[in-house]
Coordinates of N, CA and C in Angstrom, one line a residue:
X1 N 36.3 -129.1 17.3 CA 37.8 -128.7 17.8 C 37.6 -126.9 17.2
X2 N 37.7 -126.1 17.7 CA 37.9 -124.4 17.1 C 39.1 -124.3 16.9
X3 N 40.3 -125.0 17.1 CA 41.7 -124.6 17.0 C 42.4 -123.9 18.3
X4 N 43.8 -123.6 18.1 CA 44.4 -123.2 19.4 C 44.2 -122.0 19.6
X5 N 44.4 -121.5 20.7 CA 44.2 -120.1 21.2 C 45.5 -119.3 21.4
X6 N 45.4 -118.2 21.0 CA 46.8 -117.2 21.8 C 46.6 -117.0 23.1
X7 N 48.3 -116.9 23.6 CA 48.6 -116.8 25.0 C 48.5 -115.0 24.5
X8 N 48.6 -114.6 26.1 CA 48.8 -112.7 26.1 C 49.7 -112.3 25.6
X9 N 51.5 -113.1 25.8 CA 52.1 -112.5 25.0 C 52.3 -112.5 23.4
X10 N 51.5 -113.5 23.0 CA 51.7 -113.7 21.3 C 50.6 -112.6 20.9
X11 N 49.6 -112.3 21.6 CA 49.1 -111.4 21.1 C 49.5 -109.8 21.2
X12 N 50.5 -109.8 22.2 CA 50.9 -108.2 22.8 C 52.1 -108.0 21.9
X13 N 52.7 -109.2 21.1 CA 53.8 -109.0 20.3 C 53.0 -108.8 18.9
X14 N 52.2 -108.4 18.6 CA 51.8 -107.8 17.4 C 50.6 -107.0 17.7
X15 N 51.0 -105.4 17.1 CA 50.0 -104.2 17.2 C 48.3 -104.8 16.5
X16 N 49.1 -105.4 15.7 CA 47.6 -106.0 14.5 C 46.7 -106.8 15.4
X17 N 47.1 -107.8 16.0 CA 46.2 -108.7 16.9 C 45.8 -108.1 18.1
X18 N 46.5 -107.3 18.5 CA 45.9 -106.2 19.7 C 45.1 -105.4 19.4
X19 N 44.7 -104.8 18.2 CA 43.9 -104.1 17.8 C 42.4 -105.0 17.7
X20 N 42.6 -106.1 17.0 CA 41.9 -107.0 16.9 C 41.0 -107.3 18.3
X21 N 42.0 -107.8 19.1 CA 41.5 -108.0 20.4 C 40.8 -107.2 21.2
X22 N 41.3 -105.9 21.0 CA 40.2 -104.7 22.0 C 39.6 -104.5 21.3
X23 N 39.0 -104.6 20.1 CA 37.7 -104.6 19.4 C 36.7 -105.6 19.4
X24 N 37.5 -106.9 19.9 CA 36.4 -107.6 20.3 C 35.9 -108.1 18.9
X25 N 36.1 -108.2 17.9 CA 35.5 -108.6 16.8 C 36.7 -108.7 15.8
X26 N 36.6 -109.8 14.6 CA 37.3 -109.7 13.7 C 36.6 -109.5 12.4
X27 N 37.0 -108.4 12.2 CA 36.3 -107.6 10.8 C 36.9 -107.8 9.2
X28 N 36.3 -108.9 8.5 CA 37.4 -109.1 7.3 C 36.3 -109.0 6.3
X29 N 37.2 -108.7 5.1 CA 36.8 -108.4 3.7 C 36.9 -109.7 2.9
X30 N 35.7 -110.3 2.5 CA 35.4 -111.4 2.1 C 34.0 -111.7 1.2
X31 N 33.9 -113.0 0.4 CA 32.6 -113.2 -0.3 C 31.7 -113.9 0.3
X32 N 30.3 -113.9 -0.1 CA 29.3 -115.3 0.5 C 28.9 -115.7 -0.7
X33 N 29.1 -115.8 -1.7 CA 28.8 -116.4 -3.1 C 29.6 -117.1 -3.6
X34 N 31.0 -117.7 -3.1 CA 31.8 -118.5 -3.6 C 31.5 -120.1 -3.0
X35 N 31.1 -120.9 -3.8 CA 30.5 -122.1 -3.5 C 31.7 -123.0 -2.7
X36 N 32.8 -123.1 -3.0 CA 33.6 -123.6 -2.2 C 34.6 -123.2 -1.1
X37 N 34.6 -121.8 -0.9 CA 35.4 -121.2 -0.3 C 34.6 -119.8 0.7
X38 N 33.6 -119.5 0.3 CA 32.9 -118.7 1.4 C 31.4 -118.4 1.0
X39 N 30.4 -119.5 1.1 CA 29.2 -119.3 1.0 C 28.5 -118.9 1.7
X40 N 27.2 -118.2 1.7 CA 26.3 -117.5 3.2 C 25.2 -119.1 3.1
X41 N 25.0 -119.4 3.9 CA 23.5 -120.4 4.2 C 22.6 -119.4 4.8
X42 N 21.6 -119.2 3.7 CA 20.6 -118.2 4.4 C 19.7 -119.0 5.2
X43 N 19.7 -120.0 5.4 CA 18.7 -120.8 6.5 C 19.0 -120.8 7.6
X44 N 20.4 -120.8 7.8 CA 20.9 -120.7 9.5 C 21.8 -119.5 9.5
X45 N 22.3 -118.7 8.2 CA 22.8 -117.6 8.6 C 24.4 -117.7 8.6
X46 N 24.9 -118.7 8.1 CA 26.3 -119.4 8.7 C 26.7 -119.1 7.2
X47 N 28.2 -118.9 7.3 CA 29.2 -119.1 6.3 C 30.2 -120.0 6.3
X48 N 30.1 -120.9 5.2 CA 30.9 -122.0 5.4 C 32.1 -121.9 3.6
X49 N 33.0 -122.4 4.0 CA 33.8 -122.7 2.9 C 35.3 -122.8 3.6
X50 N 36.3 -122.7 2.5 CA 37.9 -122.7 2.8 C 38.1 -121.6 3.2
X51 N 38.0 -120.3 2.8 CA 38.5 -119.2 3.2 C 37.4 -118.7 4.4
X52 N 36.4 -118.9 4.7 CA 35.6 -118.8 5.9 C 36.2 -119.5 7.2
X53 N 36.5 -120.8 6.7 CA 36.9 -121.5 7.7 C 38.6 -121.1 8.4
X54 N 38.8 -120.5 7.3 CA 40.3 -120.0 8.0 C 40.3 -118.7 8.7
X55 N 39.3 -118.2 8.5 CA 38.8 -116.9 9.3 C 38.2 -117.1 10.6
X56 N 37.5 -117.9 10.4 CA 37.1 -118.7 12.0 C 38.1 -119.1 12.7
X57 N 38.9 -119.9 12.2 CA 40.1 -120.4 13.4 C 41.0 -119.2 13.6
X58 N 41.2 -118.2 12.4 CA 42.1 -117.0 13.5 C 41.0 -116.1 14.4
X59 N 39.9 -116.3 14.1 CA 39.0 -115.2 15.0 C 39.0 -116.1 16.5
X60 N 39.4 -117.1 16.5 CA 39.1 -118.1 17.6 C 40.7 -118.2 18.4
X61 N 41.3 -118.2 17.3 CA 43.0 -117.6 18.3 C 43.1 -116.6 18.6
X62 N 42.9 -115.5 18.1 CA 42.9 -114.0 18.8 C 41.9 -113.9 19.7
X63 N 40.7 -113.9 19.4 CA 39.4 -113.8 20.2 C 39.4 -114.7 21.1
X64 N 39.4 -116.0 20.9 CA 39.1 -117.1 21.7 C 37.4 -117.6 21.3
X65 N 36.8 -117.2 20.2 CA 35.4 -117.1 19.9 C 35.3 -117.1 18.6
X66 N 34.4 -117.2 17.8 CA 34.4 -117.1 16.3 C 33.2 -115.9 16.4
X67 N 33.8 -114.9 16.2 CA 33.5 -113.4 16.2 C 34.2 -113.0 14.6
X68 N 34.0 -113.0 13.8 CA 33.9 -113.2 12.5 C 32.5 -111.8 11.8
X69 N 33.3 -110.6 11.8 CA 32.2 -109.8 10.9 C 32.7 -109.7 9.6
X70 N 31.6 -109.9 8.5 CA 32.0 -109.8 6.8 C 31.6 -108.4 6.1
X71 N 32.7 -108.2 5.5 CA 32.1 -106.7 4.6 C 32.0 -107.6 3.3
X72 N 31.1 -107.9 2.8 CA 30.9 -108.4 1.3 C 31.8 -107.5 0.4
X73 N 32.9 -108.2 -0.2 CA 34.0 -107.5 -1.2 C 34.1 -108.3 -2.8
X74 N 34.0 -107.5 -3.5 CA 34.6 -108.4 -4.8 C 36.0 -108.1 -5.5
X75 N 36.7 -108.4 -6.3 CA 37.8 -108.4 -6.4 C 38.3 -107.0 -6.8
X76 N 37.3 -105.9 -7.2 CA 37.6 -104.8 -7.6 C 37.9 -104.1 -6.2
X77 N 37.0 -104.7 -5.1 CA 37.0 -103.7 -3.9 C 37.8 -104.3 -2.7
X78 N 38.3 -105.2 -3.0 CA 39.7 -106.1 -1.8 C 40.6 -104.8 -1.1
X79 N 41.0 -103.9 -1.9 CA 42.1 -103.3 -1.5 C 41.4 -102.0 -1.0
X80 N 40.0 -101.5 -1.2 CA 39.8 -100.4 -0.8 C 39.3 -100.6 0.7
X81 N 38.7 -101.5 1.0 CA 38.0 -102.0 2.2 C 39.4 -102.0 3.7
X82 N 40.5 -102.3 2.9 CA 41.9 -102.8 3.5 C 42.2 -101.0 3.6
X83 N 42.6 -100.3 2.8 CA 43.0 -99.3 2.8 C 42.0 -98.3 3.6
X84 N 41.0 -98.3 3.6 CA 40.3 -97.3 4.6 C 39.8 -97.8 6.0
X85 N 40.6 -99.1 6.3 CA 40.5 -99.8 7.8 C 39.2 -99.9 8.0
X86 N 38.2 -100.5 7.1 CA 36.9 -100.9 7.1 C 37.4 -102.3 7.8
X87 N 38.2 -102.9 7.2 CA 38.5 -104.6 7.6 C 39.8 -104.4 8.3
X88 N 39.9 -105.6 9.2 CA 41.1 -106.2 9.4 C 42.3 -106.8 8.7
X89 N 41.5 -107.5 7.8 CA 42.3 -108.2 6.8 C 41.2 -108.8 5.8
X90 N 41.7 -109.7 4.8 CA 40.9 -110.1 3.7 C 41.3 -111.1 3.4
X91 N 40.0 -112.3 3.4 CA 40.2 -113.4 2.8 C 39.5 -113.8 1.8
X92 N 39.7 -113.9 0.5 CA 38.9 -113.5 -0.8 C 39.7 -114.1 -1.8
X93 N 40.1 -115.4 -1.5 CA 40.9 -116.1 -3.0 C 41.5 -115.0 -3.5
X94 N 42.4 -114.5 -2.5 CA 43.7 -113.0 -2.9 C 44.7 -113.7 -3.2
X95 N 45.1 -113.6 -4.6 CA 46.5 -113.9 -5.0 C 47.7 -113.0 -4.9
X96 N 48.7 -113.6 -4.5 CA 49.9 -113.0 -4.0 C 50.5 -112.5 -5.2
X97 N 50.9 -111.4 -5.2 CA 51.5 -110.9 -6.4 C 52.9 -109.9 -6.1
X98 N 54.0 -109.6 -6.7 CA 55.1 -108.7 -6.3 C 54.3 -107.1 -5.9
X99 N 53.2 -106.9 -7.0 CA 52.6 -105.9 -7.0 C 51.8 -105.2 -6.0
X100 N 51.1 -106.5 -5.5 CA 50.1 -106.2 -4.3 C 51.1 -106.3 -2.9
X101 N 52.2 -107.0 -3.0 CA 53.1 -106.7 -1.8 C 53.7 -105.6 -1.4
X102 N 53.7 -104.6 -2.5 CA 53.8 -103.0 -2.1 C 53.1 -102.2 -1.0
X103 N 51.7 -102.9 -1.2 CA 50.7 -102.3 -0.6 C 50.5 -102.9 0.9
X104 N 50.5 -104.4 0.7 CA 50.1 -105.5 2.0 C 50.7 -106.3 2.4
X105 N 50.9 -106.4 3.7 CA 51.4 -107.8 4.1 C 50.5 -108.8 3.9
X106 N 50.9 -110.1 3.5 CA 50.6 -111.2 3.1 C 51.2 -112.5 4.1
X107 N 50.1 -113.4 4.3 CA 50.5 -114.6 4.9 C 51.2 -115.5 4.1
X108 N 51.7 -116.4 4.4 CA 52.0 -117.7 3.6 C 51.0 -118.3 2.5
X109 N 51.0 -118.7 1.7 CA 50.5 -118.9 0.8 C 49.4 -120.5 1.4
X110 N 48.0 -120.2 1.3 CA 47.4 -121.6 2.2 C 46.7 -122.2 0.9
X111 N 46.5 -121.7 -0.4 CA 46.6 -122.6 -1.4 C 47.0 -122.2 -2.8
X112 N 47.5 -123.0 -3.6 CA 48.0 -122.7 -4.9 C 46.9 -123.3 -5.8
X113 N 46.3 -122.3 -6.7 CA 45.3 -123.0 -7.8 C 45.6 -122.7 -9.1
X114 N 45.1 -122.9 -10.6 CA 45.6 -122.6 -11.7 C 44.2 -122.1 -12.1
X115 N 44.6 -121.4 -13.5 CA 43.2 -121.1 -14.1 C 43.0 -121.6 -14.8
X116 N 41.4 -121.7 -15.2 CA 40.7 -122.4 -16.0 C 39.8 -121.7 -16.8
X117 N 39.1 -122.5 -18.1 CA 38.2 -121.7 -18.6 C 36.9 -122.4 -18.8
X118 N 35.8 -122.1 -18.5 CA 34.7 -122.9 -18.4 C 33.7 -122.5 -19.1
X119 N 33.3 -123.8 -20.3 CA 32.5 -123.4 -21.5 C 31.1 -124.3 -21.6
X120 N 30.6 -123.9 -22.4 CA 29.2 -124.9 -22.2 C 29.6 -126.0 -23.4
X121 N 29.2 -127.2 -22.9 CA 29.7 -128.4 -23.7 C 28.8 -128.1 -25.0
X122 N 27.8 -127.5 -25.6 CA 27.5 -127.7 -26.7 C 27.8 -126.5 -27.2
X123 N 29.1 -125.7 -26.9 CA 29.7 -124.4 -27.7 C 30.8 -125.1 -29.0
X124 N 30.8 -126.1 -28.7 CA 31.6 -126.5 -29.9 C 33.3 -126.3 -29.9
X125 N 33.3 -125.7 -29.1 CA 35.1 -125.5 -28.5 C 35.6 -126.8 -28.1
X126 N 36.4 -127.2 -28.7 CA 37.3 -127.9 -28.0 C 38.9 -128.0 -27.6
X127 N 39.5 -126.7 -28.2 CA 40.9 -126.3 -27.8 C 41.0 -124.8 -28.0
X128 N 42.3 -124.4 -27.1 CA 41.9 -123.1 -26.9 C 42.3 -122.1 -27.8
X129 N 42.5 -122.4 -29.5 CA 42.6 -121.6 -30.3 C 40.7 -121.1 -31.0
X130 N 39.9 -122.0 -30.3 CA 38.7 -122.0 -30.7 C 38.1 -120.7 -30.2
X131 N 39.2 -120.0 -28.9 CA 38.7 -119.0 -28.6 C 38.8 -117.7 -29.0
X132 N 39.3 -117.7 -30.4 CA 39.5 -116.6 -31.1 C 38.2 -115.9 -31.6
X133 N 37.9 -114.6 -31.4 CA 36.9 -113.8 -31.2 C 35.7 -114.2 -30.8
X134 N 36.0 -115.0 -29.5 CA 35.0 -115.3 -28.5 C 35.1 -114.3 -27.2
X135 N 34.0 -114.1 -26.4 CA 33.9 -112.9 -25.2 C 34.3 -114.0 -24.1
X136 N 35.3 -113.4 -23.1 CA 35.6 -114.3 -22.2 C 35.1 -113.4 -20.7
X137 N 34.5 -114.0 -20.0 CA 34.2 -113.5 -18.8 C 35.1 -113.3 -17.9
X138 N 35.3 -112.3 -17.0 CA 36.5 -112.4 -15.8 C 35.8 -111.5 -15.0
X139 N 36.3 -111.4 -13.4 CA 36.4 -110.6 -12.6 C 36.8 -109.3 -12.8
X140 N 36.0 -108.1 -12.5 CA 37.0 -106.9 -12.3 C 38.0 -106.7 -11.2
X141 N 39.1 -106.4 -11.5 CA 40.1 -106.2 -10.8 C 41.0 -107.5 -10.5
X142 N 40.4 -108.8 -11.2 CA 41.6 -110.1 -11.0 C 42.8 -109.7 -12.2
X143 N 43.4 -111.0 -11.9 CA 44.7 -110.9 -12.6 C 44.4 -111.9 -14.0
X144 N 43.1 -112.5 -13.8 CA 42.7 -113.4 -14.7 C 43.2 -113.4 -16.2
X145 N 42.6 -112.1 -17.0 CA 42.8 -111.5 -18.4 C 44.4 -111.7 -18.6
X146 N 45.0 -110.9 -17.8 CA 46.8 -110.9 -18.2 C 47.0 -112.4 -18.4
X147 N 46.7 -113.4 -17.4 CA 46.9 -114.8 -17.2 C 46.5 -115.5 -18.7
X148 N 45.3 -115.4 -18.9 CA 44.9 -115.7 -20.2 C 45.4 -115.6 -21.4
X149 N 45.7 -114.2 -21.7 CA 46.5 -113.7 -22.7 C 48.4 -114.3 -22.6
X150 N 48.6 -114.7 -21.4 CA 49.9 -114.9 -21.2 C 50.2 -116.5 -21.8
X151 N 49.2 -117.0 -21.2 CA 48.8 -118.7 -21.9 C 48.8 -118.7 -23.1
X152 N 47.8 -117.8 -23.9 CA 47.9 -118.0 -25.3 C 49.1 -117.8 -26.0
X153 N 50.0 -116.6 -25.2 CA 50.9 -116.2 -25.9 C 52.3 -117.3 -25.9
X154 N 52.5 -118.3 -24.6 CA 53.1 -119.1 -23.9 C 52.7 -120.5 -24.8
X155 N 51.8 -120.6 -25.1 CA 51.3 -122.0 -26.0 C 51.6 -121.6 -27.4
X156 N 52.0 -120.4 -27.9 CA 51.9 -119.9 -29.1 C 50.4 -120.3 -30.0
X157 N 49.1 -120.3 -29.3 CA 48.0 -120.3 -29.7 C 47.6 -118.8 -30.6
X158 N 47.1 -119.0 -31.5 CA 46.8 -117.9 -32.7 C 45.3 -117.7 -32.0
X159 N 45.1 -116.8 -31.2 CA 43.6 -116.8 -31.1 C 44.0 -115.3 -30.2
X160 N 42.3 -114.5 -30.9 CA 42.5 -113.0 -30.0 C 41.0 -112.9 -29.3
X161 N 41.0 -113.5 -28.2 CA 39.5 -113.4 -27.5 C 39.2 -111.7 -27.2
X162 N 38.1 -111.5 -27.1 CA 37.8 -110.1 -26.3 C 37.3 -110.7 -24.8
X163 N 37.5 -109.2 -24.0 CA 37.3 -109.9 -22.5 C 36.3 -108.9 -22.2
X164 N 35.1 -109.5 -21.2 CA 34.4 -108.7 -20.5 C 34.4 -108.7 -19.1
X165 N 34.5 -107.6 -18.4 CA 34.5 -107.5 -16.8 C 33.3 -107.7 -16.1
X166 N 32.9 -108.4 -14.8 CA 31.9 -108.4 -14.1 C 32.0 -108.1 -12.9
X167 N 31.5 -107.8 -12.1 CA 31.7 -107.2 -10.6 C 31.7 -108.5 -9.7
X168 N 31.3 -109.7 -9.9 CA 31.3 -110.6 -9.1 C 31.2 -112.4 -9.8
X169 N 31.2 -113.3 -9.1 CA 31.4 -114.6 -10.1 C 30.1 -115.1 -10.5
X170 N 28.7 -114.7 -9.5 CA 27.9 -115.0 -10.2 C 27.3 -114.3 -11.2
X171 N 27.5 -113.1 -11.4 CA 27.3 -112.5 -12.6 C 27.8 -112.9 -13.9
X172 N 29.3 -113.7 -13.7 CA 29.4 -114.2 -14.7 C 28.9 -115.2 -15.5
X173 N 28.6 -116.2 -14.3 CA 28.2 -117.4 -14.6 C 26.8 -117.3 -15.2
X174 N 25.9 -116.4 -14.9 CA 24.6 -115.7 -15.8 C 25.0 -115.6 -16.7
X175 N 25.8 -114.5 -17.0 CA 26.3 -114.2 -18.5 C 26.6 -115.4 -19.5
X176 N 27.2 -116.4 -18.8 CA 27.2 -117.8 -19.6 C 26.5 -118.4 -19.8
X177 N 25.2 -118.5 -19.0 CA 24.1 -119.3 -19.3 C 23.2 -118.7 -20.1
X178 N 23.0 -117.3 -20.0 CA 22.3 -116.7 -20.9 C 22.8 -116.6 -22.3
X179 N 24.2 -116.8 -22.7 CA 24.9 -116.8 -23.9 C 25.5 -115.5 -24.5
X180 N 25.4 -114.7 -23.2 CA 26.2 -113.3 -23.3 C 27.5 -113.4 -23.9
X181 N 28.2 -114.1 -23.1 CA 29.6 -114.6 -23.3 C 29.8 -116.1 -23.7
X182 N 31.1 -116.2 -24.1 CA 31.2 -117.7 -24.5 C 32.2 -118.6 -23.4
X183 N 32.6 -117.8 -22.7 CA 33.4 -118.6 -21.5 C 33.8 -117.7 -20.1
X184 N 34.2 -118.8 -19.1 CA 33.9 -117.9 -17.8 C 35.6 -118.3 -17.4
X185 N 36.4 -117.3 -17.1 CA 37.7 -117.7 -16.9 C 37.9 -117.3 -15.5
X186 N 38.4 -118.1 -14.6 CA 38.8 -117.9 -13.1 C 39.7 -119.1 -12.8
X187 N 40.0 -118.9 -11.0 CA 40.6 -120.4 -10.6 C 39.7 -121.4 -10.9
X188 N 40.5 -122.5 -11.1 CA 39.9 -123.7 -11.2 C 39.0 -124.3 -10.2
X189 N 39.6 -123.8 -8.9 CA 38.4 -124.4 -7.5 C 37.1 -123.6 -7.6
X190 N 37.2 -122.3 -7.8 CA 36.4 -121.7 -8.0 C 35.3 -121.9 -9.2
X191 N 35.8 -122.2 -10.5 CA 35.2 -122.7 -11.4 C 34.3 -124.0 -10.8
X192 N 34.9 -124.7 -10.3 CA 34.1 -126.1 -10.0 C 32.9 -126.1 -9.3
X193 N 33.0 -124.9 -8.5 CA 31.6 -124.2 -7.7 C 30.6 -124.0 -8.5
X194 N 30.8 -123.4 -9.9 CA 29.7 -123.2 -10.6 C 29.9 -124.2 -12.0
X195 N 30.2 -125.6 -11.8 CA 30.2 -126.3 -12.7 C 29.0 -127.2 -12.6
X196 N 27.9 -127.1 -14.0 CA 26.8 -127.7 -14.2 C 27.2 -129.0 -15.0
X197 N 26.2 -129.7 -15.0 CA 26.2 -130.8 -16.1 C 26.4 -130.2 -17.6
X198 N 25.8 -129.4 -18.1 CA 26.0 -128.6 -19.4 C 27.6 -127.7 -19.8
X199 N 28.5 -127.8 -18.5 CA 29.6 -127.2 -18.7 C 30.7 -127.9 -18.3
X200 N 31.6 -127.5 -18.6 CA 33.0 -128.4 -18.8 C 34.1 -127.1 -18.9
X201 N 35.4 -127.6 -18.8 CA 36.4 -126.9 -18.6 C 37.2 -127.3 -20.1
X202 N 37.5 -126.1 -20.6 CA 38.3 -125.9 -22.2 C 39.8 -126.4 -22.0
X203 N 39.7 -127.6 -22.6 CA 41.3 -128.3 -22.5 C 42.0 -128.1 -21.1
X204 N 41.4 -128.8 -20.3 CA 42.0 -128.9 -18.9 C 43.5 -129.2 -18.7
X205 N 43.7 -130.0 -19.5 CA 45.5 -130.2 -19.8 C 46.4 -129.4 -19.8
X206 N 45.8 -128.0 -20.4 CA 47.1 -126.9 -20.6 C 46.5 -126.0 -18.9
X207 N 47.7 -126.5 -18.2 CA 47.7 -125.7 -17.0 C 48.5 -124.4 -16.9
X208 N 47.9 -123.6 -16.4 CA 48.5 -122.4 -16.3 C 48.1 -121.2 -15.3
X209 N 48.8 -120.3 -15.1 CA 48.2 -119.1 -14.1 C 48.5 -119.6 -13.0
X210 N 49.5 -120.2 -12.2 CA 49.4 -120.8 -11.0 C 49.0 -119.5 -9.9
X211 N 48.3 -119.7 -8.9 CA 47.7 -118.2 -8.4 C 48.2 -119.0 -6.9
X212 N 48.8 -118.3 -5.8 CA 49.1 -118.9 -4.7 C 48.1 -117.8 -3.8
X213 N 47.0 -118.2 -3.1 CA 46.2 -117.1 -2.5 C 46.8 -116.9 -1.1
X214 N 46.6 -115.8 -0.3 CA 47.3 -115.6 1.1 C 46.0 -114.7 1.6
X215 N 46.2 -114.4 3.0 CA 45.5 -113.5 3.8 C 46.2 -112.0 3.9
X216 N 45.7 -111.4 3.3 CA 46.1 -109.7 3.2 C 45.7 -108.8 4.4
X217 N 46.6 -108.3 4.9 CA 46.5 -107.2 6.1 C 47.5 -106.0 5.6

């Protein structure tokens, strides 16, 4: 089942939906490298995952068919593709914040997540205080760095880590595997896609940095 279809009145009530309908294609900013949210299968050319599925349902609702055209974005370029009209919407684990609401319209949240810190099991780290002097990899343009620092403050943890920004999630995981960074901080559901037998979350009982994901237009 490809989900419900909008009637003509529903489309006509929205200038945004009307523009998408007239274009005959639903252009979105997304990623194709996130295992659980939007991952391209090179064998069949299809993109699957939670974000990808919602985008396809919305395409079916407006256009009556799955005609999603993806522009690859990073956390740092999600806004620019919206600003220049290159895409109709962004589906990219995009956290709703008051600051971002000043520039974009957001859907109601479709998922709430929390931030986690992925480390190598052999790192010897067992608690947040062990992050002192360590290098944490984060995504450029994300809210992660500030949320980690706020958590350390809220938990009264005496640790001052360094942060290194990367353009995408695979780059951070590669840096962790290569030993160029000590930890990978990101939303936990995204980290699950990068969790291997030799990695684990640092002190997972410390739940922090609630993230509400929304579709931005």
